[in-house]
Short mmCIF file of N, CA and C in Angstrom, two decimals:
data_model
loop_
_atom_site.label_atom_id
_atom_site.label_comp_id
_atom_site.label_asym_id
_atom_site.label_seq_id
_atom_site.Cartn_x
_atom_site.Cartn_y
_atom_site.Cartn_z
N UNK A 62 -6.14 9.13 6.22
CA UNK A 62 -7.54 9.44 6.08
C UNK A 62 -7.86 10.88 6.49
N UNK A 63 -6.68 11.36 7.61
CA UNK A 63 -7.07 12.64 7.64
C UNK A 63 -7.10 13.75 6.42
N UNK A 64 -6.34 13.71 5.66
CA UNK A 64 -6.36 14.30 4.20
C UNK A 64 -7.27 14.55 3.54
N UNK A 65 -8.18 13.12 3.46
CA UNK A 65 -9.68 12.50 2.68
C UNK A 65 -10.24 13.59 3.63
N UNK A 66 -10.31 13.69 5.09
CA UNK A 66 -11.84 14.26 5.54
C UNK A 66 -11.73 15.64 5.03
N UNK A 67 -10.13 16.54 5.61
CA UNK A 67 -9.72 17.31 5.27
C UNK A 67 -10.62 18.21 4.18
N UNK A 68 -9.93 17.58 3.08
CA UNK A 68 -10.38 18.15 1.59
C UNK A 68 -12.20 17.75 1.67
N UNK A 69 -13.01 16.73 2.10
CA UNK A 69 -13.97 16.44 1.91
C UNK A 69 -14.85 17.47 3.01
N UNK A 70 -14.50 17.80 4.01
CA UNK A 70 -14.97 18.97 5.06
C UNK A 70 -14.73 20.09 4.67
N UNK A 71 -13.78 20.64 3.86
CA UNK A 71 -13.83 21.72 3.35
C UNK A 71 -14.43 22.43 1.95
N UNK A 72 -14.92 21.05 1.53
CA UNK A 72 -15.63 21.23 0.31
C UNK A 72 -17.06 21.58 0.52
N UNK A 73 -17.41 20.63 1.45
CA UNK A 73 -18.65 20.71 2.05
C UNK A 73 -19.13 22.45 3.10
N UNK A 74 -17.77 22.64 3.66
CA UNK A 74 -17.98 23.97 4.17
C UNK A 74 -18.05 25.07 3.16
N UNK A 75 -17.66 25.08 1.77
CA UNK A 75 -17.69 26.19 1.08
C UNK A 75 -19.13 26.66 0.85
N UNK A 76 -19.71 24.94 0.09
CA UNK A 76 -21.28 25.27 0.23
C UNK A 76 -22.63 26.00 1.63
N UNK A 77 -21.88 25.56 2.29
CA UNK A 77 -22.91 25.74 3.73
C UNK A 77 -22.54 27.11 3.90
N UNK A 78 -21.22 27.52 3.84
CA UNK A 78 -21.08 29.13 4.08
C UNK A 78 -21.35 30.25 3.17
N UNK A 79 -21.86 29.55 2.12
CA UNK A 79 -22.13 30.73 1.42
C UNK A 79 -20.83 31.10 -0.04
N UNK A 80 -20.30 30.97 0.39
CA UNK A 80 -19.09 31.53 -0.52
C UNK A 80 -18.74 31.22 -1.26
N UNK A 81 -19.60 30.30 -2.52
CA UNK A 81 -19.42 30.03 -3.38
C UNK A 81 -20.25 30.75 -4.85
N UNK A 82 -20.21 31.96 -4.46
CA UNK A 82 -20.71 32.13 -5.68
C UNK A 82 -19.59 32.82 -6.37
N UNK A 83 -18.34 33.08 -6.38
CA UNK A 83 -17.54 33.15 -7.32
C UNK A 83 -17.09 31.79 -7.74
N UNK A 84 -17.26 31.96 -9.37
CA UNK A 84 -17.02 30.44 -10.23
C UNK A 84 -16.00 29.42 -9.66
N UNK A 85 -14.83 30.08 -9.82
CA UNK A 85 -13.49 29.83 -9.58
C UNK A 85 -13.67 29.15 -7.88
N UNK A 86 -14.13 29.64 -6.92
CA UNK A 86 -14.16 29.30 -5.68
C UNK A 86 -15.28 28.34 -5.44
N UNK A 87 -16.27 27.96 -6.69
CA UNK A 87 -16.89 26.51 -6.47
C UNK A 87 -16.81 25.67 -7.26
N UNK A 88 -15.45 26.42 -8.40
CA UNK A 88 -14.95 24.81 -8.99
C UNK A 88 -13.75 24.21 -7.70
N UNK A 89 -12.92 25.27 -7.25
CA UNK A 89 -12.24 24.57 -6.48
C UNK A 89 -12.85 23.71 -5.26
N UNK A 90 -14.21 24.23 -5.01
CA UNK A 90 -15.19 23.41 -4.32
C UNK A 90 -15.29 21.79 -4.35
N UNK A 91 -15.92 21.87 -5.98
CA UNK A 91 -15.74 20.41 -6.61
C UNK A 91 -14.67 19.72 -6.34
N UNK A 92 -13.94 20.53 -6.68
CA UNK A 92 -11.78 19.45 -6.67
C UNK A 92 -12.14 19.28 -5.14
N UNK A 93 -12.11 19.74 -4.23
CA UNK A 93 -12.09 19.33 -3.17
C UNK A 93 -12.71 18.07 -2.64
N UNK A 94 -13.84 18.29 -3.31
CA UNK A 94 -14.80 16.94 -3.03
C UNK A 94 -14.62 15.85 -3.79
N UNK A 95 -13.88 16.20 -5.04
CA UNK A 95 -13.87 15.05 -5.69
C UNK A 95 -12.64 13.96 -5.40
N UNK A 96 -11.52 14.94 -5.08
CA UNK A 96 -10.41 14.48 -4.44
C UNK A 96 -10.42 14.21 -3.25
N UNK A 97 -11.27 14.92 -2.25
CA UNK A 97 -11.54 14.23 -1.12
C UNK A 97 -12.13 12.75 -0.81
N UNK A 98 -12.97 12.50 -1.63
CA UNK A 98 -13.86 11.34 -2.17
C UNK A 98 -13.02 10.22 -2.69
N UNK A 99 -11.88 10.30 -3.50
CA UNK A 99 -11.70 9.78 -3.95
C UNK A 99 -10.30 9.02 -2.85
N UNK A 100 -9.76 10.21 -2.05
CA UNK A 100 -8.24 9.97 -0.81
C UNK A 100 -9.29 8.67 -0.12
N UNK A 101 -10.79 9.43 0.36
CA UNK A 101 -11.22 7.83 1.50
C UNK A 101 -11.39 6.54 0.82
N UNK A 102 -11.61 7.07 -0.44
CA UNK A 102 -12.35 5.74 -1.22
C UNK A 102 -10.73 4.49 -1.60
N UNK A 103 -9.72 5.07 -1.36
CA UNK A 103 -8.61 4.65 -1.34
C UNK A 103 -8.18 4.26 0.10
N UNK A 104 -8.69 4.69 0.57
CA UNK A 104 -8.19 4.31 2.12
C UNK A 104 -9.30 3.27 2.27
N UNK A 105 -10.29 3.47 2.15
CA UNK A 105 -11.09 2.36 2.67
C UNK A 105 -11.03 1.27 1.87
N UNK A 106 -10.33 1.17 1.00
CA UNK A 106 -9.94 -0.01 -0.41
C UNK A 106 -8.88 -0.97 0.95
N UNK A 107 -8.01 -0.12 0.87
CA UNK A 107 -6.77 -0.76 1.57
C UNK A 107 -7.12 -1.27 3.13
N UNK A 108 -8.17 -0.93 3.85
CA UNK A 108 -8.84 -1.24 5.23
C UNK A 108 -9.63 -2.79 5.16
N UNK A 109 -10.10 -2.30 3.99
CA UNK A 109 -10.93 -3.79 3.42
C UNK A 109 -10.18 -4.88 2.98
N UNK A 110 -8.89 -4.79 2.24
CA UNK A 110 -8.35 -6.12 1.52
C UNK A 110 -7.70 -6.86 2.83
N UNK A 111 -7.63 -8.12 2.39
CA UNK A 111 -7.19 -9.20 2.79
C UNK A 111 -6.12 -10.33 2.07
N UNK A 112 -5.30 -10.49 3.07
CA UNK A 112 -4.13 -11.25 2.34
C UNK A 112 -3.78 -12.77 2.92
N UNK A 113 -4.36 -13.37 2.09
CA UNK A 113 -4.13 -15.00 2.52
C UNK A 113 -3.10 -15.56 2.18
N UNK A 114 -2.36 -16.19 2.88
CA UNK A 114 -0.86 -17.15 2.50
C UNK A 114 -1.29 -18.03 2.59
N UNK A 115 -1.53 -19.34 1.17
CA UNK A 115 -1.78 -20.63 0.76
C UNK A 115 -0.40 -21.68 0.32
N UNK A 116 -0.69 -22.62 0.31
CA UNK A 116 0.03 -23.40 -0.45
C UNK A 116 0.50 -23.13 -2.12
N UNK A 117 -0.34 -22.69 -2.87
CA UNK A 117 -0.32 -22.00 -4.10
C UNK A 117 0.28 -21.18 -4.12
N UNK A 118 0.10 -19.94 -3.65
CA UNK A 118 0.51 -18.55 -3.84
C UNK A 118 -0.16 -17.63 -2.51
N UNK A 119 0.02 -16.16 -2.83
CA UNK A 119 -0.59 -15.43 -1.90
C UNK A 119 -1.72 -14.69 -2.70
N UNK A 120 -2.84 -14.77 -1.57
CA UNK A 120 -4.37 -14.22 -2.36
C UNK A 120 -4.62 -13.33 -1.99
N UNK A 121 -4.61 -12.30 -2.62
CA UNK A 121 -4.75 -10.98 -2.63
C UNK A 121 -6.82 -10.57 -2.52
N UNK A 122 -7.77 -10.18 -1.87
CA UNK A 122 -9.07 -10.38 -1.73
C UNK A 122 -9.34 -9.07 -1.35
N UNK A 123 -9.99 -8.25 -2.07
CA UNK A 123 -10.57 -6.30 -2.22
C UNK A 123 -11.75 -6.51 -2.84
N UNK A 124 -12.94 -7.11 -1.52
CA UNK A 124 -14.12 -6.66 -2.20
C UNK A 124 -14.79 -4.91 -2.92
N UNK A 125 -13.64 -4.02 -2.11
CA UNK A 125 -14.25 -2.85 -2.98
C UNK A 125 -13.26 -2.08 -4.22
N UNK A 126 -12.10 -2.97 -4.65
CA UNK A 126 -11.70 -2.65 -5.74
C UNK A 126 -12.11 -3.84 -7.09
N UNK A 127 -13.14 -2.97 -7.39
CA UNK A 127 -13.97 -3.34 -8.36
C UNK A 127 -13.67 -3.74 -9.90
N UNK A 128 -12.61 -3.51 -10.11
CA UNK A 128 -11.29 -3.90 -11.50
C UNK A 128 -11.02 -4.80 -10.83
N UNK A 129 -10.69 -5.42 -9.94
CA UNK A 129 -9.45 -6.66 -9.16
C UNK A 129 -9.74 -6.89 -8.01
N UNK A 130 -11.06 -7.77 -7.94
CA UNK A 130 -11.17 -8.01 -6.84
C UNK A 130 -10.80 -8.91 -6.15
N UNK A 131 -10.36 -10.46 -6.99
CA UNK A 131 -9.11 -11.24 -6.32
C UNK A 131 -8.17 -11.62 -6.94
N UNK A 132 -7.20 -11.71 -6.68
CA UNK A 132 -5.83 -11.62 -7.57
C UNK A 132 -5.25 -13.04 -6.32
N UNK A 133 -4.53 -13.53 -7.44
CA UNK A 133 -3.39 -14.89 -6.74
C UNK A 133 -2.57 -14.76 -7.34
N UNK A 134 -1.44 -14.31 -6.37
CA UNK A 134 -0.08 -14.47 -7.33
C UNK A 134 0.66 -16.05 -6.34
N UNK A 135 1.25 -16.58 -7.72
CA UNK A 135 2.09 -17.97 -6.56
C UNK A 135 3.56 -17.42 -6.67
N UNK A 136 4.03 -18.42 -5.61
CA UNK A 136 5.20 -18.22 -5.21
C UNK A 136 6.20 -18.33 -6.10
N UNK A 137 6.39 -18.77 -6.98
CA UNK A 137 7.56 -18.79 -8.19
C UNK A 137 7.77 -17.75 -8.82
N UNK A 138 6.44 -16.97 -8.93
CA UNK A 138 6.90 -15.10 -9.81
C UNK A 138 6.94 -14.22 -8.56
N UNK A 139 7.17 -14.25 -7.73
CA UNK A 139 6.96 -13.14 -6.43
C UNK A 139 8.67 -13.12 -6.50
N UNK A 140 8.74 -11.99 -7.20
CA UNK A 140 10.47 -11.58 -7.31
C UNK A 140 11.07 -11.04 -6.06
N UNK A 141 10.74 -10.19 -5.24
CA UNK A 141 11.30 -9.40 -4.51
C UNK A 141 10.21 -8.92 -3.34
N UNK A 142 10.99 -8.51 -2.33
CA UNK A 142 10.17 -8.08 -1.19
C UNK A 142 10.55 -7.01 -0.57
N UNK A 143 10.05 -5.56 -0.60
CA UNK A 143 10.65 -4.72 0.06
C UNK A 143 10.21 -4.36 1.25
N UNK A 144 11.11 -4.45 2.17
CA UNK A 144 11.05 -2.89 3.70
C UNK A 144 11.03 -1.61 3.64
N UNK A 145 10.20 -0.73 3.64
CA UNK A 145 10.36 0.26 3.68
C UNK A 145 10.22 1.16 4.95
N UNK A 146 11.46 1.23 5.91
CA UNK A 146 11.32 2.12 6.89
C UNK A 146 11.35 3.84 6.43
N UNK A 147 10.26 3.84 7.31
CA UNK A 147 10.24 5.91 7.04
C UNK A 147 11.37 6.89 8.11
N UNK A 148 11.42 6.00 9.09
CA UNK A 148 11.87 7.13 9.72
C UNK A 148 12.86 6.26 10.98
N UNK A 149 13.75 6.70 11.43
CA UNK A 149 14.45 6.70 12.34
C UNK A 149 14.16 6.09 13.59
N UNK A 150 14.27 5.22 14.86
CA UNK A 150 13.17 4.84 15.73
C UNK A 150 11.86 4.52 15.43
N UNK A 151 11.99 3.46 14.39
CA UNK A 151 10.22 3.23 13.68
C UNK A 151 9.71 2.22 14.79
N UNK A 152 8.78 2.07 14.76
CA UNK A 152 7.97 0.87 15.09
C UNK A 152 7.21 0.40 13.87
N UNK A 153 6.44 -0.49 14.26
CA UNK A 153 5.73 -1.42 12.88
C UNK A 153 4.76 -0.17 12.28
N UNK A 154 4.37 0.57 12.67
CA UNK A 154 3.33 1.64 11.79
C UNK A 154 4.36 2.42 11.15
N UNK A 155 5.49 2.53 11.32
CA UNK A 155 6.33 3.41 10.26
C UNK A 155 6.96 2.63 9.36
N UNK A 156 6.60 1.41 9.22
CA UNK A 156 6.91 0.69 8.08
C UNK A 156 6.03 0.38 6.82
N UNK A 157 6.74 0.06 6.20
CA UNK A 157 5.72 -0.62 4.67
C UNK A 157 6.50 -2.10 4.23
N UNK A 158 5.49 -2.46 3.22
CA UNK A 158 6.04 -3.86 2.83
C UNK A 158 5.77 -3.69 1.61
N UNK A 159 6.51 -4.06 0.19
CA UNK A 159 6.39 -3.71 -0.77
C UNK A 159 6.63 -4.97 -1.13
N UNK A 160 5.62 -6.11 -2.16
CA UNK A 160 5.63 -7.19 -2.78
C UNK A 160 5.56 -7.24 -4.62
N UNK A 161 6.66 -7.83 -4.91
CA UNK A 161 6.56 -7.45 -6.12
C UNK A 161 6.23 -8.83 -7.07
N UNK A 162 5.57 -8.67 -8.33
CA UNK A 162 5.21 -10.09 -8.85
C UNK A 162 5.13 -9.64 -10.00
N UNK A 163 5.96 -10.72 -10.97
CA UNK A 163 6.21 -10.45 -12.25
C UNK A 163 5.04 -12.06 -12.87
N UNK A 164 3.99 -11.53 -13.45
CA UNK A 164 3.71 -13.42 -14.70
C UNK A 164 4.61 -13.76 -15.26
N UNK A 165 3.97 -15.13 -15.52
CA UNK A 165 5.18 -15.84 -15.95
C UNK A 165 5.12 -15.63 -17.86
N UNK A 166 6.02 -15.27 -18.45
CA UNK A 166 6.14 -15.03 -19.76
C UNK A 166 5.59 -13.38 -20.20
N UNK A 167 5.93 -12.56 -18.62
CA UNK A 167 5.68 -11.38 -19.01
C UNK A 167 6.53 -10.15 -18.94
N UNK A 168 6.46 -9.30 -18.72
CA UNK A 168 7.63 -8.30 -18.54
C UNK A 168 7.09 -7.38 -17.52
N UNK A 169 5.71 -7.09 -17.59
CA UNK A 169 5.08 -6.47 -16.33
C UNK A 169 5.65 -6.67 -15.02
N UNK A 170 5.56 -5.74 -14.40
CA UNK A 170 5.83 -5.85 -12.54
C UNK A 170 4.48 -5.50 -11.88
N UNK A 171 3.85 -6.12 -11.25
CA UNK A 171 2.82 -5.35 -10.34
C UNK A 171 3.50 -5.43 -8.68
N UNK A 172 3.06 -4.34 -8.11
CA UNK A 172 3.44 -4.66 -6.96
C UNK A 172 2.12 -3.74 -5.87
N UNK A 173 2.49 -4.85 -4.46
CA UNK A 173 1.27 -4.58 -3.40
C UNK A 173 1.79 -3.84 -2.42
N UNK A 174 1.21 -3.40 -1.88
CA UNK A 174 1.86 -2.93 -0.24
C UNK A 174 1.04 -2.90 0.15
N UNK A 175 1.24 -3.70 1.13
CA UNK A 175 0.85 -4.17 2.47
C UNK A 175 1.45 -3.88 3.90
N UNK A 176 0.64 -3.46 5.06
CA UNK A 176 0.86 -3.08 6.01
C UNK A 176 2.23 -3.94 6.91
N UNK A 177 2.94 -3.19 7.70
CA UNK A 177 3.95 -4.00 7.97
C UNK A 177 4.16 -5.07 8.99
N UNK A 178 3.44 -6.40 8.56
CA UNK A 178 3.74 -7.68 9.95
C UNK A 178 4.36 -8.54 9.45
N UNK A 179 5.40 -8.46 10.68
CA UNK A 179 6.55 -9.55 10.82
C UNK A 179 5.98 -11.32 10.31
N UNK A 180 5.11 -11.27 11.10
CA UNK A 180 4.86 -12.84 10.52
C UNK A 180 4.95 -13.07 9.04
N UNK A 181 3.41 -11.73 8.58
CA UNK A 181 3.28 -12.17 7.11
C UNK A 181 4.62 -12.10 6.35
N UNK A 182 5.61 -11.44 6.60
CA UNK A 182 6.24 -10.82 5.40
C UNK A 182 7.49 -12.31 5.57
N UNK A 183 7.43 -12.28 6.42
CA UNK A 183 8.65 -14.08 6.90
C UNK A 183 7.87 -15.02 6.16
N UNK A 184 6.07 -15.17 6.29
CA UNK A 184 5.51 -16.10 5.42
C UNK A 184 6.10 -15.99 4.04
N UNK A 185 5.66 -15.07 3.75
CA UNK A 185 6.00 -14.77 2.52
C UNK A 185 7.39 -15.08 1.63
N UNK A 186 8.43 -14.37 2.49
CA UNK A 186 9.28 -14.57 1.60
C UNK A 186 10.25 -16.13 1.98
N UNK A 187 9.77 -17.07 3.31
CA UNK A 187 9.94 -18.34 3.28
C UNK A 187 9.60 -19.41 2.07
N UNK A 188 8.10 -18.74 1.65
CA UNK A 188 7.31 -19.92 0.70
C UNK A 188 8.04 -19.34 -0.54
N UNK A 189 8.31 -18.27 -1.10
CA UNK A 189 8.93 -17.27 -1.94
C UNK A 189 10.43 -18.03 -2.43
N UNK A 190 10.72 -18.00 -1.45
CA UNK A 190 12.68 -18.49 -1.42
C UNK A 190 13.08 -17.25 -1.65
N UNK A 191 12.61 -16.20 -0.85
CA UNK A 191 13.11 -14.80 -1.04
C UNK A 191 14.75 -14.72 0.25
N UNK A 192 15.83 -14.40 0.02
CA UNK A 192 16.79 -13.96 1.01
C UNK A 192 17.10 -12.48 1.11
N UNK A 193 17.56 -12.37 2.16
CA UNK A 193 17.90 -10.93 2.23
C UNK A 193 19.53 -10.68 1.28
N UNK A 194 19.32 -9.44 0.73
CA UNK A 194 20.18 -8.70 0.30
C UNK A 194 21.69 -9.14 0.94
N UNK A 195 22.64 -9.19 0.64
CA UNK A 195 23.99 -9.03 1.72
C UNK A 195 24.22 -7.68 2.08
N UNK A 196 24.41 -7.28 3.32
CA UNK A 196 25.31 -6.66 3.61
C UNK A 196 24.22 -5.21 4.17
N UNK A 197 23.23 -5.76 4.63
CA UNK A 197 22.29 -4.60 4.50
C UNK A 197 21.57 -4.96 6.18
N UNK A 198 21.12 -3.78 6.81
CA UNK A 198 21.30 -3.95 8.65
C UNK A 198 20.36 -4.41 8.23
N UNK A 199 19.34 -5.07 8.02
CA UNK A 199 18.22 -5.39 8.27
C UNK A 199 18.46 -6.89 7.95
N UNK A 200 18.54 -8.40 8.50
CA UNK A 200 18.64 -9.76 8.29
C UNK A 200 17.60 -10.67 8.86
N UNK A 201 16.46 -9.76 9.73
CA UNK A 201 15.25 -10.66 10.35
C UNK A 201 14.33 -9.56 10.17
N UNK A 202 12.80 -10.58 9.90
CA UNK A 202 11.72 -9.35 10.16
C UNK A 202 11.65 -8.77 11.14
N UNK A 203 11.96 -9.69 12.27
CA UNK A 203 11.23 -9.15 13.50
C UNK A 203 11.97 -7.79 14.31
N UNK A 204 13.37 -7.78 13.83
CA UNK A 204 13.94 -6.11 14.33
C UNK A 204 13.90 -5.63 13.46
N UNK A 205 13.55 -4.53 13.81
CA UNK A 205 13.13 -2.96 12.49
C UNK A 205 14.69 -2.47 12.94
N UNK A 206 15.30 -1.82 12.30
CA UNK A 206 16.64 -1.28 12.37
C UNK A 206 16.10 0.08 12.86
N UNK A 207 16.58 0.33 13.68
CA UNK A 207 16.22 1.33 14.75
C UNK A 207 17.53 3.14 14.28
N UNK A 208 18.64 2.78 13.89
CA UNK A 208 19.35 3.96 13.95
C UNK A 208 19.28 4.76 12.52
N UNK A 209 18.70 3.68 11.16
CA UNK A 209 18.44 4.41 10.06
C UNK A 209 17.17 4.11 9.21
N UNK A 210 17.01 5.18 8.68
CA UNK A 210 15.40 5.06 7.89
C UNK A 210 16.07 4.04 6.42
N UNK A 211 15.41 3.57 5.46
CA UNK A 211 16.15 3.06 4.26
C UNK A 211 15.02 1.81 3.45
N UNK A 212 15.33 1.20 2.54
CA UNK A 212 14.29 0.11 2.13
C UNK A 212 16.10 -1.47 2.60
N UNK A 213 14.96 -2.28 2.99
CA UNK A 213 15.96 -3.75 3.07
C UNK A 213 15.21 -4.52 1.92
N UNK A 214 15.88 -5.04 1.19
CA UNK A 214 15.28 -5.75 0.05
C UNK A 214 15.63 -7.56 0.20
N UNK A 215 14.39 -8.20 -0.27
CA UNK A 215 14.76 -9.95 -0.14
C UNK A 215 14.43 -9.98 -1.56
N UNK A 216 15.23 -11.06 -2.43
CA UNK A 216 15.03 -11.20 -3.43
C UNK A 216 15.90 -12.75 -3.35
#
């Protein structure tokens, strides 16, 4: 979100200071704001959704993404589940969770990411019949592999 204010504070400062009366320096004005506008409006998408684990499937719920605001995928097309550690000595904020779901009679992939908790992602790929990969350090949610960054995949 710092990015969003970033670009959105500096757009806003071009006007207040004056210095926009060369063209070029208040179209880049605009880009600023519009791209700034658009980094929170993405962040605050992802602050808002909610992810329910049912008997059915998993329910995906984004009252402010306005194309898709609830999506259910069930457990029989949920192909794969990724880990994505960033960095070296992670804890749970340097992770990601990458869920992937194919319909049934389709060829499409959509996939979610979702913030990284141990519970959900064990829900998940329990009801799933997702297993881990062989041969790959990562075999439980609950230890993050601590000596390398990398994705662990359940499928």
């Amino acid at each position: 979100m710092v990015s969003a204010a970033a670009l959105l504070i500096a757009g806003i400062l071009t006007f207040t200071m004056g210095i926009n009366r060369i063209f070029f320096v208040e179209a880049m004005a605009y880009t600023f704001l519009i791209w700034g506008a658009l980094l929170l409006y993405g962040h605050i998408i992802d602050l808002g959704t909610v992810y329910e684990v049912s008997e059915d499937g998993l329910a995906i719920n984004s009252p402010l993404r306005f194309w898709a605001i609830s999506r259910k995928w069930d457990w029989g097309h949920i192909t794969r589940l990724d880990v994505i550690v960033g960095r070296r000595e992670a804890s749970e904020g340097d992770v990601d969770l990458h869920v992937h779901y194919t319909p049934e009679d389709s060829t499409v992939l959509f996939r979610e990411d979702l913030p990284y908790l141990p519970g959900l992602a064990e829900e998940i790929a329990d009801r799933a019949g997702l297993k881990p990969e062989g041969g790959q350090a990562m075999q439980s949610f609950s230890l993050i592999p601590q000596d390398e960054k990398g994705t662990y995949t359940w499928k």
